[in-house]
PDB file of C-alpha atoms and ligand atoms in Angstrom:
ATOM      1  CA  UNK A 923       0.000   0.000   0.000  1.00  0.00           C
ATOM      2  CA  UNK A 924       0.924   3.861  -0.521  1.00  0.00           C
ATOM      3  CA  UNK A 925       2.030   3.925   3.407  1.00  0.00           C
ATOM      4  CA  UNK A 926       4.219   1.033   3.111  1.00  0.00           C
ATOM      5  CA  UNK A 927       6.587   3.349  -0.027  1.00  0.00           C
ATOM      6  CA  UNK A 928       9.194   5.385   1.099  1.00  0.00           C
ATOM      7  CA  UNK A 929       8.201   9.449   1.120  1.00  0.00           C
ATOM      8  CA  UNK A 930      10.802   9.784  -1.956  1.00  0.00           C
ATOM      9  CA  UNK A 931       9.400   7.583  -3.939  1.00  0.00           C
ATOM     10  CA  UNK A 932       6.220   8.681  -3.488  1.00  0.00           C
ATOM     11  CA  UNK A 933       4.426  10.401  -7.179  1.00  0.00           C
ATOM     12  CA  UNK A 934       4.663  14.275  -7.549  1.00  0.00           C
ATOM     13  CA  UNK A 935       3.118  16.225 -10.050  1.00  0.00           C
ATOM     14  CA  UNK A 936       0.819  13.371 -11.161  1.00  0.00           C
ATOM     15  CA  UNK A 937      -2.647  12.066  -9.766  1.00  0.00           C
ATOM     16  CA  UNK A 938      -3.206   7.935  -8.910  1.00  0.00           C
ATOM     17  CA  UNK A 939      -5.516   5.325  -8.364  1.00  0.00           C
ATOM     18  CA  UNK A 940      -5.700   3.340  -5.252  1.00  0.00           C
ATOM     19  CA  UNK A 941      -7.913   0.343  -4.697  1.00  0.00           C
ATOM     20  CA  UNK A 942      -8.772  -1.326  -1.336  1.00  0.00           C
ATOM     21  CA  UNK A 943     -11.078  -4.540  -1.729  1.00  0.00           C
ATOM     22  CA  UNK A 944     -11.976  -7.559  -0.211  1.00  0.00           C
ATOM     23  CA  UNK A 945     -14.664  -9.237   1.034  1.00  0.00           C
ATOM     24  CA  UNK A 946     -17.239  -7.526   3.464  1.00  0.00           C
ATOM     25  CA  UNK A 947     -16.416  -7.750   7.229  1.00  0.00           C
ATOM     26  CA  UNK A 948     -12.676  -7.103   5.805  1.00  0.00           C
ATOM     27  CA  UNK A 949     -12.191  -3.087   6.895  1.00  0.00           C
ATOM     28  CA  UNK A 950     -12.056  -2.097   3.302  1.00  0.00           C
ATOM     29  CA  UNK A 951     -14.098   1.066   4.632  1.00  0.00           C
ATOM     30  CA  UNK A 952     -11.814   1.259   7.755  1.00  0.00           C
ATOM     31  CA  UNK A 953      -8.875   1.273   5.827  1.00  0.00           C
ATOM     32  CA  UNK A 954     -10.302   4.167   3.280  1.00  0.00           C
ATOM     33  CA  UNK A 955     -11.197   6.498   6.058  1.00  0.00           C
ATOM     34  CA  UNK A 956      -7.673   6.235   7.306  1.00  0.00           C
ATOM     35  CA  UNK A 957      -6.014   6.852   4.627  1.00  0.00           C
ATOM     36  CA  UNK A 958      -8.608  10.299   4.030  1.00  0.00           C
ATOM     37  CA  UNK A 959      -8.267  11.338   7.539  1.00  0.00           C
ATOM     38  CA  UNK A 960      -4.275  11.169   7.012  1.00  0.00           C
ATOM     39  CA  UNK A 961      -4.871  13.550   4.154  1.00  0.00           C
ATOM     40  CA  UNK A 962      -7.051  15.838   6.214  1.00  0.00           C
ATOM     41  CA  UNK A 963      -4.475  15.751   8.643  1.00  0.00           C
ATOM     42  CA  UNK A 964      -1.858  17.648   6.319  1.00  0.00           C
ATOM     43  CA  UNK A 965      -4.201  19.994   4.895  1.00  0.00           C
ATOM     44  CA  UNK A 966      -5.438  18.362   1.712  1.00  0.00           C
ATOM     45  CA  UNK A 967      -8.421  18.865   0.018  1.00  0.00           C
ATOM     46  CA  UNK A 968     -10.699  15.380   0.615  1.00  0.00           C
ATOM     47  CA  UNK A 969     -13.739  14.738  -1.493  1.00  0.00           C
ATOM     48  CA  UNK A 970     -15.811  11.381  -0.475  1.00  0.00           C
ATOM     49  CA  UNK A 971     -18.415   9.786  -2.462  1.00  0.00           C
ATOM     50  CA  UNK A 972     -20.646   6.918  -2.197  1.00  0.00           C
ATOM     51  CA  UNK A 973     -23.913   5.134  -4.038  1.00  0.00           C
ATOM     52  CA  UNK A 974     -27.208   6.233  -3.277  1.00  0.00           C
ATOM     53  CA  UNK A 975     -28.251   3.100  -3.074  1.00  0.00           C
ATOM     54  CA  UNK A 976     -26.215   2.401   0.031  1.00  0.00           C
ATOM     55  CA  UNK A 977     -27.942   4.354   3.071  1.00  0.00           C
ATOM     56  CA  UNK A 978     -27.408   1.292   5.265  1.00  0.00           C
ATOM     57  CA  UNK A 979     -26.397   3.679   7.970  1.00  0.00           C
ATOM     58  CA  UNK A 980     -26.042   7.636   7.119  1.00  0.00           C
ATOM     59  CA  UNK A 981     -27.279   9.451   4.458  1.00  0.00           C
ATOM     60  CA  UNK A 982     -23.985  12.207   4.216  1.00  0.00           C
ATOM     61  CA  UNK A 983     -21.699  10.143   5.669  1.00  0.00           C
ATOM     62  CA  UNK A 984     -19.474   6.558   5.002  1.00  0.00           C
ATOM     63  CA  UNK A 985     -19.677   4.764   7.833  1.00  0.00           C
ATOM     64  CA  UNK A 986     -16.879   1.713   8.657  1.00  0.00           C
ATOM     65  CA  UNK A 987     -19.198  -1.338  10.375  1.00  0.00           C
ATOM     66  CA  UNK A 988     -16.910  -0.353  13.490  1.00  0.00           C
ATOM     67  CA  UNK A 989     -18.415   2.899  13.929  1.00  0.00           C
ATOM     68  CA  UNK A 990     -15.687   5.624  12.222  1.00  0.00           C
ATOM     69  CA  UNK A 991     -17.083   7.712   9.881  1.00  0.00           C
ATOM     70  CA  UNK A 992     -16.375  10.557   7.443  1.00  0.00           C
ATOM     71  CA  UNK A 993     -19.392  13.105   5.425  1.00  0.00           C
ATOM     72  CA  UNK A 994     -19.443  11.845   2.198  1.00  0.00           C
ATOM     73  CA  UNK A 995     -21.797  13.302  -1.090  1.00  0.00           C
ATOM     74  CA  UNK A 996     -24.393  10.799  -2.045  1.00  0.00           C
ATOM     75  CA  UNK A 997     -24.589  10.379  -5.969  1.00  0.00           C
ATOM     76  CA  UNK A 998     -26.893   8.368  -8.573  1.00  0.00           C
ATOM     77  CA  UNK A 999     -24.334   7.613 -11.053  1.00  0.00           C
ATOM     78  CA  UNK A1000     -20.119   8.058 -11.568  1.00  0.00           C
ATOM     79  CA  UNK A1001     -20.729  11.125 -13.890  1.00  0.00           C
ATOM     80  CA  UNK A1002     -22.331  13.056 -10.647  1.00  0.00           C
ATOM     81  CA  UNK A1003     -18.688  12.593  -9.358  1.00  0.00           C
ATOM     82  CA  UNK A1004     -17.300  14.777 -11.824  1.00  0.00           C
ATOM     83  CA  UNK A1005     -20.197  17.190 -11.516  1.00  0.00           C
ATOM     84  CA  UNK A1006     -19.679  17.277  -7.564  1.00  0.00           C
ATOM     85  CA  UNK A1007     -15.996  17.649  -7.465  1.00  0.00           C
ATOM     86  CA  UNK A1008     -14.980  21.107  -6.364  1.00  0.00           C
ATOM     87  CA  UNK A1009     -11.687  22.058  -6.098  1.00  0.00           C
ATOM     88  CA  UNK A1010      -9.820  18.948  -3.746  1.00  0.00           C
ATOM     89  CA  UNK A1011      -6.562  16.941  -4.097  1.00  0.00           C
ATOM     90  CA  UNK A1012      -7.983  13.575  -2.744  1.00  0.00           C
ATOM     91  CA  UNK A1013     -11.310  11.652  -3.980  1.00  0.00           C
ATOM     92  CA  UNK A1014     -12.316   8.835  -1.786  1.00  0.00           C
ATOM     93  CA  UNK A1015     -15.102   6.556  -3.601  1.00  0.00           C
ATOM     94  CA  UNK A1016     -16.585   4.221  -1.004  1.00  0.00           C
ATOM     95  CA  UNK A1017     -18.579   0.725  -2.349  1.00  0.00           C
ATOM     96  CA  UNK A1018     -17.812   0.885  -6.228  1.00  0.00           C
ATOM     97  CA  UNK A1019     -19.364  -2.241  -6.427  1.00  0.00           C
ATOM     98  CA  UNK A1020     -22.910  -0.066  -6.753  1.00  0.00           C
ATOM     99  CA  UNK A1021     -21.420   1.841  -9.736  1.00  0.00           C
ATOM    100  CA  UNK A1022     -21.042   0.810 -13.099  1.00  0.00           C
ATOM    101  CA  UNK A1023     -18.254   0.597 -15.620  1.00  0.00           C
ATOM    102  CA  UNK A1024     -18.438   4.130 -16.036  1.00  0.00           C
ATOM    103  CA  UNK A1025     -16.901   4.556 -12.843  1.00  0.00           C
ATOM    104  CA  UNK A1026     -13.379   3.351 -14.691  1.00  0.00           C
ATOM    105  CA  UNK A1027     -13.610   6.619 -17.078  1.00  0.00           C
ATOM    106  CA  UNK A1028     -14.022   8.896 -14.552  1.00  0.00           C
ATOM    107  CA  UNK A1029     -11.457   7.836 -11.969  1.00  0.00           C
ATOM    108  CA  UNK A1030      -9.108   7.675 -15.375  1.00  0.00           C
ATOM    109  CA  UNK A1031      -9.996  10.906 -15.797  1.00  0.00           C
ATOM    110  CA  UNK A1032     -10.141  12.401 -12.322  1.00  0.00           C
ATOM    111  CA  UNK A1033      -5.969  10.803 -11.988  1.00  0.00           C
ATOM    112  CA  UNK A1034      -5.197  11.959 -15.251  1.00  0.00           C
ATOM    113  CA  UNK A1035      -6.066  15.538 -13.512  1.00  0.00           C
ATOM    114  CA  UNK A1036      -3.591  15.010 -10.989  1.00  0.00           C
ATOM    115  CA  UNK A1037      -6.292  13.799  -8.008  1.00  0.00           C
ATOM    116  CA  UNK A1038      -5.053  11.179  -5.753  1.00  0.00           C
ATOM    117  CA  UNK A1039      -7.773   9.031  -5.835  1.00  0.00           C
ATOM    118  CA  UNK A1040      -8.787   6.117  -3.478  1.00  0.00           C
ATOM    119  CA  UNK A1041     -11.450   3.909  -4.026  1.00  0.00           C
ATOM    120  CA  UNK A1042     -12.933   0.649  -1.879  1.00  0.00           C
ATOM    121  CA  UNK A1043     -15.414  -1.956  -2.753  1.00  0.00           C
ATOM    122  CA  UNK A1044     -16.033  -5.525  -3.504  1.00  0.00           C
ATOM    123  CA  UNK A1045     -13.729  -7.234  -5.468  1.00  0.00           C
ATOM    124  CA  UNK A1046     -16.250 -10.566  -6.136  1.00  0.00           C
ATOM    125  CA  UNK A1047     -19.934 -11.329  -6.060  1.00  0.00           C
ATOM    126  CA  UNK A1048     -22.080 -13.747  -3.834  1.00  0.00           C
ATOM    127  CA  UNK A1049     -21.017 -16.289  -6.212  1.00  0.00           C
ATOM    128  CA  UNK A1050     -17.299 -15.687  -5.990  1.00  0.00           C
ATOM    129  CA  UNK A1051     -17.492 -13.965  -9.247  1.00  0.00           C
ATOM    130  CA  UNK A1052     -15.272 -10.982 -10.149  1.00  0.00           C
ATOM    131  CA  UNK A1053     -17.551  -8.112  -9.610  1.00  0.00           C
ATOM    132  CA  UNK A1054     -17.396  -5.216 -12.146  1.00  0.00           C
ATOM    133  CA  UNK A1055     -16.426  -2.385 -12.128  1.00  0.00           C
ATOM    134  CA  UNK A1056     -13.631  -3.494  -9.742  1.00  0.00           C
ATOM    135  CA  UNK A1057     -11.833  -5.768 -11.840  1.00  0.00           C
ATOM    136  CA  UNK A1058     -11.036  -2.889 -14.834  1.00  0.00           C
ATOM    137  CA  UNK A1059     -10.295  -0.517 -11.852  1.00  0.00           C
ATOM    138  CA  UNK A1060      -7.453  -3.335 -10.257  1.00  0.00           C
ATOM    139  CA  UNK A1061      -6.323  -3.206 -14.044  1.00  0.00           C
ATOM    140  CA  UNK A1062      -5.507   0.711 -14.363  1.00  0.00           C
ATOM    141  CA  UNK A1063      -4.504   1.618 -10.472  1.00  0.00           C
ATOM    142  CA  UNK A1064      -1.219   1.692  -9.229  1.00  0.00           C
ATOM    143  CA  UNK A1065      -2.168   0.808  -5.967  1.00  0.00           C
ATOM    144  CA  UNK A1066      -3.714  -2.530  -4.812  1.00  0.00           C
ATOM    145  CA  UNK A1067      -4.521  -3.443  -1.359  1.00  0.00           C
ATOM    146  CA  UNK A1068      -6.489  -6.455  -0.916  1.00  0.00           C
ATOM    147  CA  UNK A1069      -7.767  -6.500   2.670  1.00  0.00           C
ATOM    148  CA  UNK A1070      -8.663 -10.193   4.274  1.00  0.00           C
ATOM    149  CA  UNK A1071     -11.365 -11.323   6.822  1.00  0.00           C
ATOM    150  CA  UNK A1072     -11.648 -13.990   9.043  1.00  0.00           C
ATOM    151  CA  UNK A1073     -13.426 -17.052   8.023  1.00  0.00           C
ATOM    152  CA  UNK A1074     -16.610 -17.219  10.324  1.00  0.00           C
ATOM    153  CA  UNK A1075     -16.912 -20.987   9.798  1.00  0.00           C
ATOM    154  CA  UNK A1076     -13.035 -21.794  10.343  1.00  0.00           C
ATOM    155  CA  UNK A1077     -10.906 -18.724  11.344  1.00  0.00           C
ATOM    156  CA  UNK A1078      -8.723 -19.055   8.341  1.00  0.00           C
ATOM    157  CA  UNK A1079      -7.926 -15.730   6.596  1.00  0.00           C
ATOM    158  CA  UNK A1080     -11.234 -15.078   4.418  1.00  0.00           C
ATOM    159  CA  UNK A1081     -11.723 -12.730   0.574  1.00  0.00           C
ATOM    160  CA  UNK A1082     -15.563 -14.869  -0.196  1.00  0.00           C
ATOM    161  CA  UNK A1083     -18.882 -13.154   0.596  1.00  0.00           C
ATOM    162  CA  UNK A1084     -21.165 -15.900   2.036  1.00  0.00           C
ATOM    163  CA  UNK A1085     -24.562 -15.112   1.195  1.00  0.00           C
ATOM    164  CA  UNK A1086     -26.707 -16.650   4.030  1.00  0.00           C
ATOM    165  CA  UNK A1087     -30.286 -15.652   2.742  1.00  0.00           C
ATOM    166  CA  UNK A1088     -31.512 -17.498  -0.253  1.00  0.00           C
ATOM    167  CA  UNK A1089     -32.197 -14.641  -3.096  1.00  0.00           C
ATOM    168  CA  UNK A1090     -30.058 -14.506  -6.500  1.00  0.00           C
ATOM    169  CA  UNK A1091     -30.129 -10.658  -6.884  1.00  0.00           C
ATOM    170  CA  UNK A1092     -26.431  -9.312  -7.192  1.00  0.00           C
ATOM    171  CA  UNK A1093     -26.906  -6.369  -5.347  1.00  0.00           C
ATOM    172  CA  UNK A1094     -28.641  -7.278  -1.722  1.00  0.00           C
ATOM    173  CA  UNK A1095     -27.901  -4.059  -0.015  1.00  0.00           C
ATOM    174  CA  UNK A1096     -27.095  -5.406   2.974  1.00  0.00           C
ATOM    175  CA  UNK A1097     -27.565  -6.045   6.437  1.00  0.00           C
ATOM    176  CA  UNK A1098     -24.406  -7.539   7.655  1.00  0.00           C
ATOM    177  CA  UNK A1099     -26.698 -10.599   8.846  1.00  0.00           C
ATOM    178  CA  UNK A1100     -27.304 -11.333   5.303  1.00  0.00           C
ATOM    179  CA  UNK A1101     -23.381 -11.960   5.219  1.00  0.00           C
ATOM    180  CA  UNK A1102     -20.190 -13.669   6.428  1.00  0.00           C
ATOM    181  CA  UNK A1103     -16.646 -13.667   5.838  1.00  0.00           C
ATOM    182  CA  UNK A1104     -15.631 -17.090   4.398  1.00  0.00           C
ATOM    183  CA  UNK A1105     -12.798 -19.144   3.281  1.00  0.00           C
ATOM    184  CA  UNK A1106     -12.173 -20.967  -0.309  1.00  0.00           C
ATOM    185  CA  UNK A1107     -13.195 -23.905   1.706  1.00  0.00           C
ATOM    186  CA  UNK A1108     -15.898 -23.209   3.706  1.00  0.00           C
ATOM    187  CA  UNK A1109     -17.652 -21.025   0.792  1.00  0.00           C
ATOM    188  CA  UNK A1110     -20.299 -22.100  -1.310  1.00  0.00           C
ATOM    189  CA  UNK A1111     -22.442 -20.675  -3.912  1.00  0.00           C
ATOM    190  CA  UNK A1112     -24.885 -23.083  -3.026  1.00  0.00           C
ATOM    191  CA  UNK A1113     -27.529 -21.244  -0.988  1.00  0.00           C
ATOM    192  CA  UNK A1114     -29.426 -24.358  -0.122  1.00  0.00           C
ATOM    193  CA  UNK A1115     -26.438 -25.289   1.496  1.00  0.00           C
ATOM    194  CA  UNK A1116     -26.477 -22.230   4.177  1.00  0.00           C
ATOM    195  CA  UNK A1117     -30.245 -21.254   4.354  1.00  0.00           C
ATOM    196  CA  UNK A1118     -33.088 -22.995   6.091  1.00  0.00           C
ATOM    197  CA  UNK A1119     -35.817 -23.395   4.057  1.00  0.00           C
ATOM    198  CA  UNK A1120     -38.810 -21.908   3.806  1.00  0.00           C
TER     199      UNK A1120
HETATM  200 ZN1   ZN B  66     -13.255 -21.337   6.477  1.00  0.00          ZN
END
C-alpha cells in the first residue's frame, strides 16, 4: 500500500488510483477512512463519495461497520462525481461495487487531472465472481490493497462473501446478517447449502 513506499518515492506532479477490496467484514471502509483522515491531517483537500443506493447507515456520511465515519456526497451515477468535485486533491469513492463501468472513465480521468484518488469496494460477487467495475479498476490503479477477513466458519484468513439468505439478486444491499466472511473452503455458492428453508 501507498504507506508502506518510502516518502521519496512517493508520485509528484501526477494524480493515482488506489484500490482497497476484499470481502465484506474485511475493513475495506476502515482502511479508506484512514487513509482520508491522514490527508485531512496535512491539509489536503478530501472529497468522499458513495452510491445512493447504500444508506445502510447515514445518508452524508461513510460509515466503517466499526463505527468511524467521514461526510461523504451521495450520488446516482459516476458522472455526478465529476459534476460534484470542487476544487480537492484527494477523492475517496466508497462501495464501487454499486457503480457501473463508467466509474473506470471517470477515476481515469479524475488521476489523469492530478487527483489522488482512493477507491474501496467488492472485489467478487455472492457467487465468488469478479464483480465489475472493480476488476477494470485493479487493471488501471497503481495501488492494490487487498484486505482479508476472518473465516466465520473456520478462522482461516477469508476474501468470499457468504450469502446466508436465499435470493439470486447481485446487489442485496445489505444487512451484515445477510453476510459472512468465508474461506475458499468453507464457501459455497450453493444457498441451499447455508439457508433454512422456507
Ligand atoms: Zn473457512
Amino acid at each position: 500500500m501507498v504507506d508502506s513506499i518510502p516518502v521519496k518515492s512517493l508520485p509528484r506532479d501526477t494524480g493515482w488510483i488506489e484500490v482497497i477490496c476484499g470481502s465484506m467484514f474485511s475493513g475495506k471502509t476502515e482502511e479508506l477512512i484512514r487513509r482520508l483522515r491522514r490527508a485531512q491531517i496535512a491539509r489536503q483537500r478530501v472529497a468522499i463519495f458513495k452510491p445512493e443506493i447504500d444508506n445502510r447507515y447515514s445518508e452524508d456520511r461513510i460509515v466503517s461497520h466499526s463505527g468511524v465515519s467521514l461526510p461523504s456526497i451521495r450520488v446516482r451515477d459516476a458522472g455526478q462525481i465529476l459534476d460534484n468535485i470542487g476544487d480537492v486533491d484527494v477523492v475517496g469513492i466508497d462501495e464501487v461495487q454499486f457503480f457501473g463501468l463508467d466509474l473506470v472513465d471517470v477515476c481515469e480521468q479524475l488521476a489523469n487531472e492530478g487527483h489522488r484518488v482512493i477507491i474501496a469496494g467488492l472485489d467478487q460477487d455472492y457467487l465468488g465472481k469478479p464483480f465489475e467495475p472493480m476488476p477494470q479498476l485493479l487493471a488501471v490503479a497503481e495501488y492494490i490493497t487487498k484486505t482479508l477477513a476472518i473465516c466465520m466458519v473456520c478462522g482461516n484468513p477469508a476474501n468470499r462473501t457468504q450469502r446466508v439468505t436465499r435470493n439470486d439478486a447481485r446487489v442485496l444491499v445489505g444487512a451484515a446478517d445477510s453476510y459472512e466472511a468465508r474461506c475458499r473452503n468453507c464457501f459455497t455458492t450453493n444457498l441451499e447449502e447455508v439457508t433454512k428453508a422456507g
